[in-house]
Short mmCIF file of N, CA and C and ligand atoms in Angstrom, two decimals:
data_model
loop_
_atom_site.label_atom_id
_atom_site.label_comp_id
_atom_site.label_asym_id
_atom_site.label_seq_id
_atom_site.Cartn_x
_atom_site.Cartn_y
_atom_site.Cartn_z
N MET D 1 0.70 -1.46 -0.05
CA MET D 1 -0.20 -0.04 -0.47
C MET D 1 0.69 1.11 0.01
N ARG D 2 0.15 2.25 -1.18
CA ARG D 2 1.57 3.37 -0.90
C ARG D 2 0.64 4.16 -0.22
N LYS D 3 1.43 5.71 0.20
CA LYS D 3 1.13 6.52 1.22
C LYS D 3 1.38 7.53 0.54
N THR D 4 0.02 7.99 0.41
CA THR D 4 0.56 9.02 -0.53
C THR D 4 0.92 10.41 0.48
N THR D 5 2.32 10.96 -0.20
CA THR D 5 3.19 11.83 0.22
C THR D 5 2.85 13.11 -0.14
N ASN D 6 2.53 13.95 0.63
CA ASN D 6 2.05 15.62 0.12
C ASN D 6 3.34 16.25 -0.12
N LYS D 7 3.78 17.07 -1.17
CA LYS D 7 4.61 17.84 -1.80
C LYS D 7 5.08 18.39 -0.32
N PRO D 8 6.56 18.31 -0.05
CA PRO D 8 6.37 19.43 0.97
C PRO D 8 6.45 21.00 1.02
N THR D 9 5.81 20.99 1.71
CA THR D 9 5.12 22.26 1.24
C THR D 9 6.23 23.76 1.64
N PHE D 10 6.15 24.75 0.66
CA PHE D 10 7.84 25.47 1.12
C PHE D 10 7.95 26.52 1.55
N ILE D 11 8.03 26.47 2.93
CA ILE D 11 8.23 27.27 3.87
C ILE D 11 9.21 28.53 3.45
N PRO D 12 8.06 29.87 3.49
CA PRO D 12 8.83 30.91 3.28
C PRO D 12 9.92 31.44 4.39
N LYS D 13 9.54 31.26 5.62
CA LYS D 13 10.80 31.44 6.53
C LYS D 13 11.63 31.00 6.34
N MET D 14 11.78 29.44 6.06
CA MET D 14 12.75 28.41 6.02
C MET D 14 13.76 29.23 4.81
N TYR D 15 13.37 29.49 3.79
CA TYR D 15 14.01 29.38 2.65
C TYR D 15 14.99 31.45 3.10
N CYS D 16 14.32 32.14 4.00
CA CYS D 16 14.83 33.06 4.54
C CYS D 16 15.96 32.79 5.05
N ALA D 17 16.12 31.87 6.42
CA ALA D 17 16.89 31.07 6.96
C ALA D 17 18.04 30.52 6.23
N LEU D 18 17.73 30.21 4.88
CA LEU D 18 18.82 29.95 4.08
C LEU D 18 19.70 30.76 3.31
N PHE D 19 18.65 31.77 2.38
CA PHE D 19 19.23 32.25 1.49
C PHE D 19 19.52 33.78 2.09
N GLY D 20 18.44 34.06 3.63
CA GLY D 20 18.27 36.05 3.67
C GLY D 20 17.04 35.81 3.19
N HIS D 21 16.53 37.42 3.60
CA HIS D 21 15.30 37.73 3.22
C HIS D 21 15.42 38.60 2.03
N ASP D 22 14.51 39.25 1.51
CA ASP D 22 14.62 39.31 0.36
C ASP D 22 13.88 40.56 0.25
N PHE D 23 14.53 41.61 0.70
CA PHE D 23 13.29 43.12 0.95
C PHE D 23 13.05 43.63 -0.14
N ARG D 24 11.58 43.91 -0.37
CA ARG D 24 11.82 45.39 -1.30
C ARG D 24 11.16 46.48 -0.37
N VAL D 25 11.49 47.56 -1.64
CA VAL D 25 11.03 48.82 -0.42
C VAL D 25 9.34 49.08 -0.82
N THR D 26 8.93 48.91 0.09
CA THR D 26 7.24 49.65 0.22
C THR D 26 6.50 50.59 0.14
N LYS D 27 7.63 51.51 0.67
CA LYS D 27 6.99 52.85 0.93
C LYS D 27 8.54 53.99 1.25
N LYS D 28 8.46 54.73 0.76
CA LYS D 28 8.93 55.92 0.83
C LYS D 28 8.37 56.52 1.58
N VAL D 29 8.80 56.68 2.55
CA VAL D 29 8.27 57.76 3.74
C VAL D 29 9.35 59.14 3.27
N THR D 30 10.75 59.25 3.33
CA THR D 30 11.51 60.38 3.13
C THR D 30 12.83 59.89 2.16
N TYR D 31 13.59 61.05 2.19
CA TYR D 31 14.65 60.64 1.08
C TYR D 31 15.42 59.65 1.95
N HIS D 32 15.36 59.37 3.19
CA HIS D 32 16.15 58.77 3.89
C HIS D 32 15.62 57.38 4.46
N VAL D 33 14.33 57.86 4.64
CA VAL D 33 13.93 57.01 5.69
C VAL D 33 12.93 55.61 4.15
N LYS D 34 12.89 54.33 4.82
CA LYS D 34 11.70 53.91 3.97
C LYS D 34 11.71 52.63 4.47
N GLU D 35 10.18 52.26 4.04
CA GLU D 35 9.96 50.51 4.26
C GLU D 35 9.76 49.80 3.63
N TYR D 36 10.58 48.47 3.98
CA TYR D 36 10.67 47.48 3.37
C TYR D 36 9.65 46.55 3.53
N ALA D 37 9.61 45.49 2.81
CA ALA D 37 8.89 44.11 3.21
C ALA D 37 9.70 43.04 2.69
N CYS D 38 9.73 41.78 3.55
CA CYS D 38 10.33 40.97 2.79
C CYS D 38 9.69 40.04 1.38
N LYS D 39 9.77 39.67 0.23
CA LYS D 39 9.17 39.14 -0.89
C LYS D 39 8.86 37.71 0.04
N HIS D 40 9.11 37.05 0.90
CA HIS D 40 9.05 35.67 0.84
C HIS D 40 8.31 35.59 2.38
N CYS D 41 8.86 36.11 3.29
CA CYS D 41 7.69 35.93 4.78
C CYS D 41 6.94 37.06 5.31
N LYS D 42 6.71 38.62 4.38
CA LYS D 42 6.13 39.59 4.84
C LYS D 42 6.89 39.95 5.96
N LYS D 43 8.14 39.75 6.02
CA LYS D 43 8.66 40.97 7.66
C LYS D 43 8.77 42.32 7.39
N GLU D 44 8.51 42.97 7.99
CA GLU D 44 9.00 44.29 7.14
C GLU D 44 9.80 45.14 7.96
N LEU D 45 10.20 45.71 7.86
CA LEU D 45 11.40 46.46 8.48
C LEU D 45 11.49 47.77 7.84
N THR D 46 12.03 49.23 8.50
CA THR D 46 11.94 50.38 8.19
C THR D 46 13.45 50.96 8.64
N THR D 47 13.61 51.62 8.17
CA THR D 47 14.76 53.07 8.55
C THR D 47 14.97 54.06 9.57
N ASN D 48 15.62 53.64 10.89
CA ASN D 48 15.14 55.26 11.53
C ASN D 48 15.96 55.51 11.89
N SER D 49 15.83 56.93 12.61
CA SER D 49 16.38 58.43 12.64
C SER D 49 18.20 58.46 12.14
N ASN D 50 18.92 57.03 13.20
CA ASN D 50 20.18 56.83 12.59
C ASN D 50 20.68 56.01 11.47
N GLY D 51 19.50 55.77 10.76
CA GLY D 51 19.45 55.37 9.13
C GLY D 51 19.58 53.61 9.57
N ALA D 52 19.72 53.04 10.53
CA ALA D 52 19.73 51.69 10.69
C ALA D 52 17.92 50.94 10.46
N LEU D 53 18.35 49.81 10.07
CA LEU D 53 17.33 48.50 9.83
C LEU D 53 16.76 48.36 11.04
N ILE D 54 15.34 48.65 11.08
CA ILE D 54 14.68 48.06 12.36
C ILE D 54 13.54 47.54 12.11
N GLU D 55 12.85 46.50 12.86
CA GLU D 55 11.29 45.92 12.49
C GLU D 55 10.52 46.87 12.54
N LEU D 56 9.48 46.87 11.29
CA LEU D 56 8.32 47.66 11.12
C LEU D 56 7.36 47.43 12.55
N THR D 57 7.22 48.45 13.48
CA THR D 57 6.05 48.31 14.73
C THR D 57 5.22 49.13 14.55
N PRO D 58 4.19 48.76 15.08
CA PRO D 58 2.55 49.69 14.85
C PRO D 58 3.23 51.26 15.18
N LYS D 59 4.16 51.31 15.74
CA LYS D 59 4.58 52.85 16.99
C LYS D 59 5.55 53.73 15.60
N PHE D 60 6.11 52.16 14.97
CA PHE D 60 7.07 53.34 13.67
C PHE D 60 6.54 53.39 12.78
N ARG D 61 5.38 52.60 12.42
CA ARG D 61 4.43 52.75 11.22
C ARG D 61 3.70 54.27 11.67
N GLY D 62 3.53 54.86 12.89
CA GLY D 62 2.81 55.96 12.98
C GLY D 62 3.46 57.09 12.65
N ILE D 63 4.74 56.58 13.29
CA ILE D 63 6.65 57.79 13.20
C ILE D 63 6.31 58.06 11.67
N ASN D 64 6.73 56.81 10.92
CA ASN D 64 6.77 56.79 9.97
C ASN D 64 5.73 57.89 8.81
N ALA D 65 4.31 57.37 9.15
CA ALA D 65 3.28 58.68 8.87
C ALA D 65 3.33 59.54 8.94
N ILE D 66 4.14 60.22 10.11
CA ILE D 66 3.90 61.41 10.66
C ILE D 66 4.58 61.96 9.65
N LEU D 67 6.01 61.57 9.31
CA LEU D 67 7.46 61.94 8.84
C LEU D 67 7.33 61.79 7.17
N SER D 68 6.30 61.34 7.16
CA SER D 68 5.93 61.07 5.11
C SER D 68 5.21 62.50 4.83
N ARG D 69 4.11 62.60 6.06
CA ARG D 69 3.38 63.71 5.82
C ARG D 69 4.29 64.87 5.87
N ILE D 70 5.26 65.30 6.68
CA ILE D 70 6.24 66.79 7.23
C ILE D 70 6.83 66.58 6.04
N HIS D 71 7.50 65.36 5.64
CA HIS D 71 8.53 65.39 4.15
C HIS D 71 7.42 66.05 3.07
N HIS D 72 5.95 64.94 2.69
CA HIS D 72 5.67 65.77 1.40
C HIS D 72 5.23 67.50 1.42
N SER D 73 4.98 67.76 2.85
CA SER D 73 4.66 68.96 2.56
C SER D 73 6.10 69.91 2.85
N LYS D 74 7.01 69.84 3.06
CA LYS D 74 7.93 70.60 2.86
C LYS D 74 9.08 70.12 1.18
N THR D 75 8.80 69.27 0.61
CA THR D 75 9.10 69.10 -0.93
C THR D 75 7.90 69.79 -1.62
N ARG D 76 6.86 69.81 -1.28
CA ARG D 76 5.59 71.21 -1.86
C ARG D 76 6.03 72.10 -1.73
N ARG D 77 6.40 73.08 -0.33
CA ARG D 77 7.01 74.21 -0.28
C ARG D 77 7.94 74.64 -0.92
N LEU D 78 9.06 73.97 -0.89
CA LEU D 78 10.62 73.79 -1.39
C LEU D 78 9.72 73.73 -3.07
N ARG D 79 9.38 73.32 -3.53
CA ARG D 79 8.97 73.60 -5.17
C ARG D 79 8.28 74.54 -5.84
N THR D 80 7.94 75.63 -4.82
CA THR D 80 7.34 76.77 -5.17
C THR D 80 8.54 77.75 -4.61
N HIS D 81 9.68 77.24 -4.38
CA HIS D 81 10.45 77.86 -4.40
C HIS D 81 11.80 77.93 -5.72
N PRO D 82 12.61 78.48 -6.30
CA PRO D 82 13.47 78.37 -6.92
C PRO D 82 14.87 77.79 -6.34
ZN1 ZN K 1 12.35 37.10 4.34
#
């Protein structure tokens, strides 16, 4: 009697453990701060004020939302100045 074996399901986290995360920019907050998400395990990162990559927690998502708003209002103002 043959036991039907399911194909081993590809675990994204396993892939990341072996090959590393494959981060893509999901959002440009400012020139220096970006949000990233791993293509495989959906882990999210962001750049903090020191330029280091840290995990994107709800707290930082909030900070980024504010930064983004400030950044965009700044760039809009800059455009009116030659
Ligand atoms: Zn990953």
